[in-house]
């Protein structure tokens, strides 16, 4: 017994009018739209990325106002951060850290490096430095 097909080559369940409308829509030229200012869009994106990636600021460290900068660098197609912390007007010591995947981790490690150097130079005692280590 041969299987019989009730389909006569038509799309079942899809109205012909919908298919005809879609076909005509594809044949018509696109309507003009307002011009997109890619320069403005790229500028906004770059500005947002720059404020998230490059960080500068101040923090209170061992009762002194200190400055820090955090910058990205790439190694093996991955982004890492390096950070420097210094306290102008107090000491020429610079705490540094690099090779960290997160900016906050780089800042924490640079702070620890600064505090260890301050203890080694005799600027602060180990008891004063303990909360930062």
PDB file of C-alpha atoms in Angstrom:
ATOM      1  CA  UNK A   1       0.000   0.000   0.000  1.00  0.00           C
ATOM      2  CA  UNK A   2       1.515   3.311  -1.064  1.00  0.00           C
ATOM      3  CA  UNK A   3       1.521   6.303   1.216  1.00  0.00           C
ATOM      4  CA  UNK A   4      -0.623   9.112  -0.021  1.00  0.00           C
ATOM      5  CA  UNK A   5       0.181  12.740   0.544  1.00  0.00           C
ATOM      6  CA  UNK A   6      -2.504  15.322   1.133  1.00  0.00           C
ATOM      7  CA  UNK A   7      -0.076  18.146   0.424  1.00  0.00           C
ATOM      8  CA  UNK A   8      -0.358  19.690  -3.000  1.00  0.00           C
ATOM      9  CA  UNK A   9       2.901  21.665  -2.773  1.00  0.00           C
ATOM     10  CA  UNK A  10       1.407  24.554  -0.845  1.00  0.00           C
ATOM     11  CA  UNK A  11       2.681  25.860   2.479  1.00  0.00           C
ATOM     12  CA  UNK A  12       0.210  24.550   4.963  1.00  0.00           C
ATOM     13  CA  UNK A  13      -0.653  26.772   7.925  1.00  0.00           C
ATOM     14  CA  UNK A  14       0.939  29.892   6.423  1.00  0.00           C
ATOM     15  CA  UNK A  15      -1.441  32.285   4.726  1.00  0.00           C
ATOM     16  CA  UNK A  16      -0.567  33.222   1.161  1.00  0.00           C
ATOM     17  CA  UNK A  17      -1.046  36.901   1.902  1.00  0.00           C
ATOM     18  CA  UNK A  18       1.693  36.813   4.557  1.00  0.00           C
ATOM     19  CA  UNK A  19       4.139  35.175   2.148  1.00  0.00           C
ATOM     20  CA  UNK A  20       3.259  37.660  -0.592  1.00  0.00           C
ATOM     21  CA  UNK A  21       3.737  40.624   1.810  1.00  0.00           C
ATOM     22  CA  UNK A  22       7.092  39.327   2.967  1.00  0.00           C
ATOM     23  CA  UNK A  23       8.258  38.834  -0.624  1.00  0.00           C
ATOM     24  CA  UNK A  24       7.254  42.349  -1.614  1.00  0.00           C
ATOM     25  CA  UNK A  25       8.913  43.827   1.471  1.00  0.00           C
ATOM     26  CA  UNK A  26      12.183  42.151   0.517  1.00  0.00           C
ATOM     27  CA  UNK A  27      12.008  43.520  -3.036  1.00  0.00           C
ATOM     28  CA  UNK A  28      11.408  47.138  -2.024  1.00  0.00           C
ATOM     29  CA  UNK A  29      14.393  49.432  -1.481  1.00  0.00           C
ATOM     30  CA  UNK A  30      15.131  50.322   2.144  1.00  0.00           C
ATOM     31  CA  UNK A  31      13.697  53.575   3.430  1.00  0.00           C
ATOM     32  CA  UNK A  32      16.195  56.308   4.246  1.00  0.00           C
ATOM     33  CA  UNK A  33      16.978  56.673   7.933  1.00  0.00           C
ATOM     34  CA  UNK A  34      18.770  59.338   9.882  1.00  0.00           C
ATOM     35  CA  UNK A  35      22.539  59.308   9.587  1.00  0.00           C
ATOM     36  CA  UNK A  36      24.382  57.479  12.328  1.00  0.00           C
ATOM     37  CA  UNK A  37      27.292  59.398  13.791  1.00  0.00           C
ATOM     38  CA  UNK A  38      29.801  56.601  14.341  1.00  0.00           C
ATOM     39  CA  UNK A  39      32.412  59.059  15.586  1.00  0.00           C
ATOM     40  CA  UNK A  40      30.133  60.125  18.431  1.00  0.00           C
ATOM     41  CA  UNK A  41      29.222  56.526  19.278  1.00  0.00           C
ATOM     42  CA  UNK A  42      32.859  55.400  19.280  1.00  0.00           C
ATOM     43  CA  UNK A  43      33.818  58.437  21.358  1.00  0.00           C
ATOM     44  CA  UNK A  44      31.227  57.555  23.993  1.00  0.00           C
ATOM     45  CA  UNK A  45      32.325  53.925  24.057  1.00  0.00           C
ATOM     46  CA  UNK A  46      36.000  54.894  24.355  1.00  0.00           C
ATOM     47  CA  UNK A  47      35.206  57.382  27.118  1.00  0.00           C
ATOM     48  CA  UNK A  48      33.302  54.743  29.082  1.00  0.00           C
ATOM     49  CA  UNK A  49      36.063  52.163  28.665  1.00  0.00           C
ATOM     50  CA  UNK A  50      38.779  54.657  29.562  1.00  0.00           C
ATOM     51  CA  UNK A  51      37.076  55.660  32.809  1.00  0.00           C
ATOM     52  CA  UNK A  52      36.611  52.011  33.752  1.00  0.00           C
ATOM     53  CA  UNK A  53      40.112  50.853  32.803  1.00  0.00           C
ATOM     54  CA  UNK A  54      42.402  53.780  33.645  1.00  0.00           C
ATOM     55  CA  UNK A  55      41.946  54.825  37.242  1.00  0.00           C
ATOM     56  CA  UNK A  56      43.502  57.660  39.213  1.00  0.00           C
ATOM     57  CA  UNK A  57      42.635  58.644  42.722  1.00  0.00           C
ATOM     58  CA  UNK A  58      43.618  59.281  46.287  1.00  0.00           C
ATOM     59  CA  UNK A  59      43.380  57.223  49.440  1.00  0.00           C
ATOM     60  CA  UNK A  60      44.305  57.682  53.063  1.00  0.00           C
ATOM     61  CA  UNK A  61      47.164  55.389  53.936  1.00  0.00           C
ATOM     62  CA  UNK A  62      48.852  55.390  57.350  1.00  0.00           C
ATOM     63  CA  UNK A  63      47.377  58.821  58.170  1.00  0.00           C
ATOM     64  CA  UNK A  64      48.671  60.352  54.936  1.00  0.00           C
ATOM     65  CA  UNK A  65      46.917  61.220  51.675  1.00  0.00           C
ATOM     66  CA  UNK A  66      48.395  59.088  48.914  1.00  0.00           C
ATOM     67  CA  UNK A  67      47.811  58.915  45.167  1.00  0.00           C
ATOM     68  CA  UNK A  68      47.433  55.905  42.911  1.00  0.00           C
ATOM     69  CA  UNK A  69      47.156  55.088  39.232  1.00  0.00           C
ATOM     70  CA  UNK A  70      45.912  51.839  37.764  1.00  0.00           C
ATOM     71  CA  UNK A  71      46.605  51.058  34.108  1.00  0.00           C
ATOM     72  CA  UNK A  72      45.950  48.033  31.930  1.00  0.00           C
ATOM     73  CA  UNK A  73      48.511  46.148  29.902  1.00  0.00           C
ATOM     74  CA  UNK A  74      48.154  43.147  27.626  1.00  0.00           C
ATOM     75  CA  UNK A  75      50.058  39.902  27.772  1.00  0.00           C
ATOM     76  CA  UNK A  76      49.189  36.829  25.673  1.00  0.00           C
ATOM     77  CA  UNK A  77      45.963  38.475  24.497  1.00  0.00           C
ATOM     78  CA  UNK A  78      44.760  38.955  28.077  1.00  0.00           C
ATOM     79  CA  UNK A  79      44.354  42.218  29.948  1.00  0.00           C
ATOM     80  CA  UNK A  80      46.227  42.648  33.212  1.00  0.00           C
ATOM     81  CA  UNK A  81      46.568  45.652  35.508  1.00  0.00           C
ATOM     82  CA  UNK A  82      49.502  47.413  37.084  1.00  0.00           C
ATOM     83  CA  UNK A  83      49.201  49.921  39.887  1.00  0.00           C
ATOM     84  CA  UNK A  84      51.485  52.452  41.553  1.00  0.00           C
ATOM     85  CA  UNK A  85      50.908  54.144  44.914  1.00  0.00           C
ATOM     86  CA  UNK A  86      52.919  57.063  46.277  1.00  0.00           C
ATOM     87  CA  UNK A  87      52.513  59.640  49.023  1.00  0.00           C
ATOM     88  CA  UNK A  88      53.798  63.043  47.908  1.00  0.00           C
ATOM     89  CA  UNK A  89      55.096  65.218  50.719  1.00  0.00           C
ATOM     90  CA  UNK A  90      55.752  62.256  52.987  1.00  0.00           C
ATOM     91  CA  UNK A  91      58.166  59.796  51.375  1.00  0.00           C
ATOM     92  CA  UNK A  92      59.644  58.975  47.980  1.00  0.00           C
ATOM     93  CA  UNK A  93      58.602  55.311  48.361  1.00  0.00           C
ATOM     94  CA  UNK A  94      56.459  53.925  45.529  1.00  0.00           C
ATOM     95  CA  UNK A  95      54.440  50.773  45.974  1.00  0.00           C
ATOM     96  CA  UNK A  96      53.956  48.807  42.790  1.00  0.00           C
ATOM     97  CA  UNK A  97      52.074  45.764  41.582  1.00  0.00           C
ATOM     98  CA  UNK A  98      51.519  44.261  38.145  1.00  0.00           C
ATOM     99  CA  UNK A  99      50.216  41.143  36.492  1.00  0.00           C
ATOM    100  CA  UNK A 100      46.806  41.131  38.169  1.00  0.00           C
ATOM    101  CA  UNK A 101      43.572  40.339  36.328  1.00  0.00           C
ATOM    102  CA  UNK A 102      41.548  42.866  38.353  1.00  0.00           C
ATOM    103  CA  UNK A 103      42.267  46.534  38.965  1.00  0.00           C
ATOM    104  CA  UNK A 104      41.238  46.309  42.629  1.00  0.00           C
ATOM    105  CA  UNK A 105      43.618  43.396  43.243  1.00  0.00           C
ATOM    106  CA  UNK A 106      46.474  45.384  41.701  1.00  0.00           C
ATOM    107  CA  UNK A 107      45.658  48.341  43.967  1.00  0.00           C
ATOM    108  CA  UNK A 108      45.549  46.139  47.078  1.00  0.00           C
ATOM    109  CA  UNK A 109      48.877  44.512  46.222  1.00  0.00           C
ATOM    110  CA  UNK A 110      50.505  47.880  45.458  1.00  0.00           C
ATOM    111  CA  UNK A 111      49.283  49.133  48.837  1.00  0.00           C
ATOM    112  CA  UNK A 112      50.825  46.107  50.565  1.00  0.00           C
ATOM    113  CA  UNK A 113      54.083  46.688  48.678  1.00  0.00           C
ATOM    114  CA  UNK A 114      54.122  50.340  49.766  1.00  0.00           C
ATOM    115  CA  UNK A 115      53.462  49.449  53.413  1.00  0.00           C
ATOM    116  CA  UNK A 116      56.170  46.761  53.425  1.00  0.00           C
ATOM    117  CA  UNK A 117      58.665  49.271  52.023  1.00  0.00           C
ATOM    118  CA  UNK A 118      57.581  51.856  54.626  1.00  0.00           C
ATOM    119  CA  UNK A 119      58.167  49.325  57.433  1.00  0.00           C
ATOM    120  CA  UNK A 120      61.550  48.330  55.971  1.00  0.00           C
ATOM    121  CA  UNK A 121      62.654  51.980  55.846  1.00  0.00           C
ATOM    122  CA  UNK A 122      61.532  52.622  59.432  1.00  0.00           C
ATOM    123  CA  UNK A 123      58.756  55.134  58.610  1.00  0.00           C
ATOM    124  CA  UNK A 124      56.108  53.075  60.424  1.00  0.00           C
ATOM    125  CA  UNK A 125      56.116  50.234  62.905  1.00  0.00           C
ATOM    126  CA  UNK A 126      54.884  46.741  62.138  1.00  0.00           C
ATOM    127  CA  UNK A 127      51.932  47.314  64.480  1.00  0.00           C
ATOM    128  CA  UNK A 128      50.868  50.386  62.500  1.00  0.00           C
ATOM    129  CA  UNK A 129      51.271  48.534  59.231  1.00  0.00           C
ATOM    130  CA  UNK A 130      49.518  45.330  60.311  1.00  0.00           C
ATOM    131  CA  UNK A 131      45.974  46.371  59.249  1.00  0.00           C
ATOM    132  CA  UNK A 132      47.230  47.057  55.713  1.00  0.00           C
ATOM    133  CA  UNK A 133      49.082  43.775  55.265  1.00  0.00           C
TER     134      UNK A 133
END
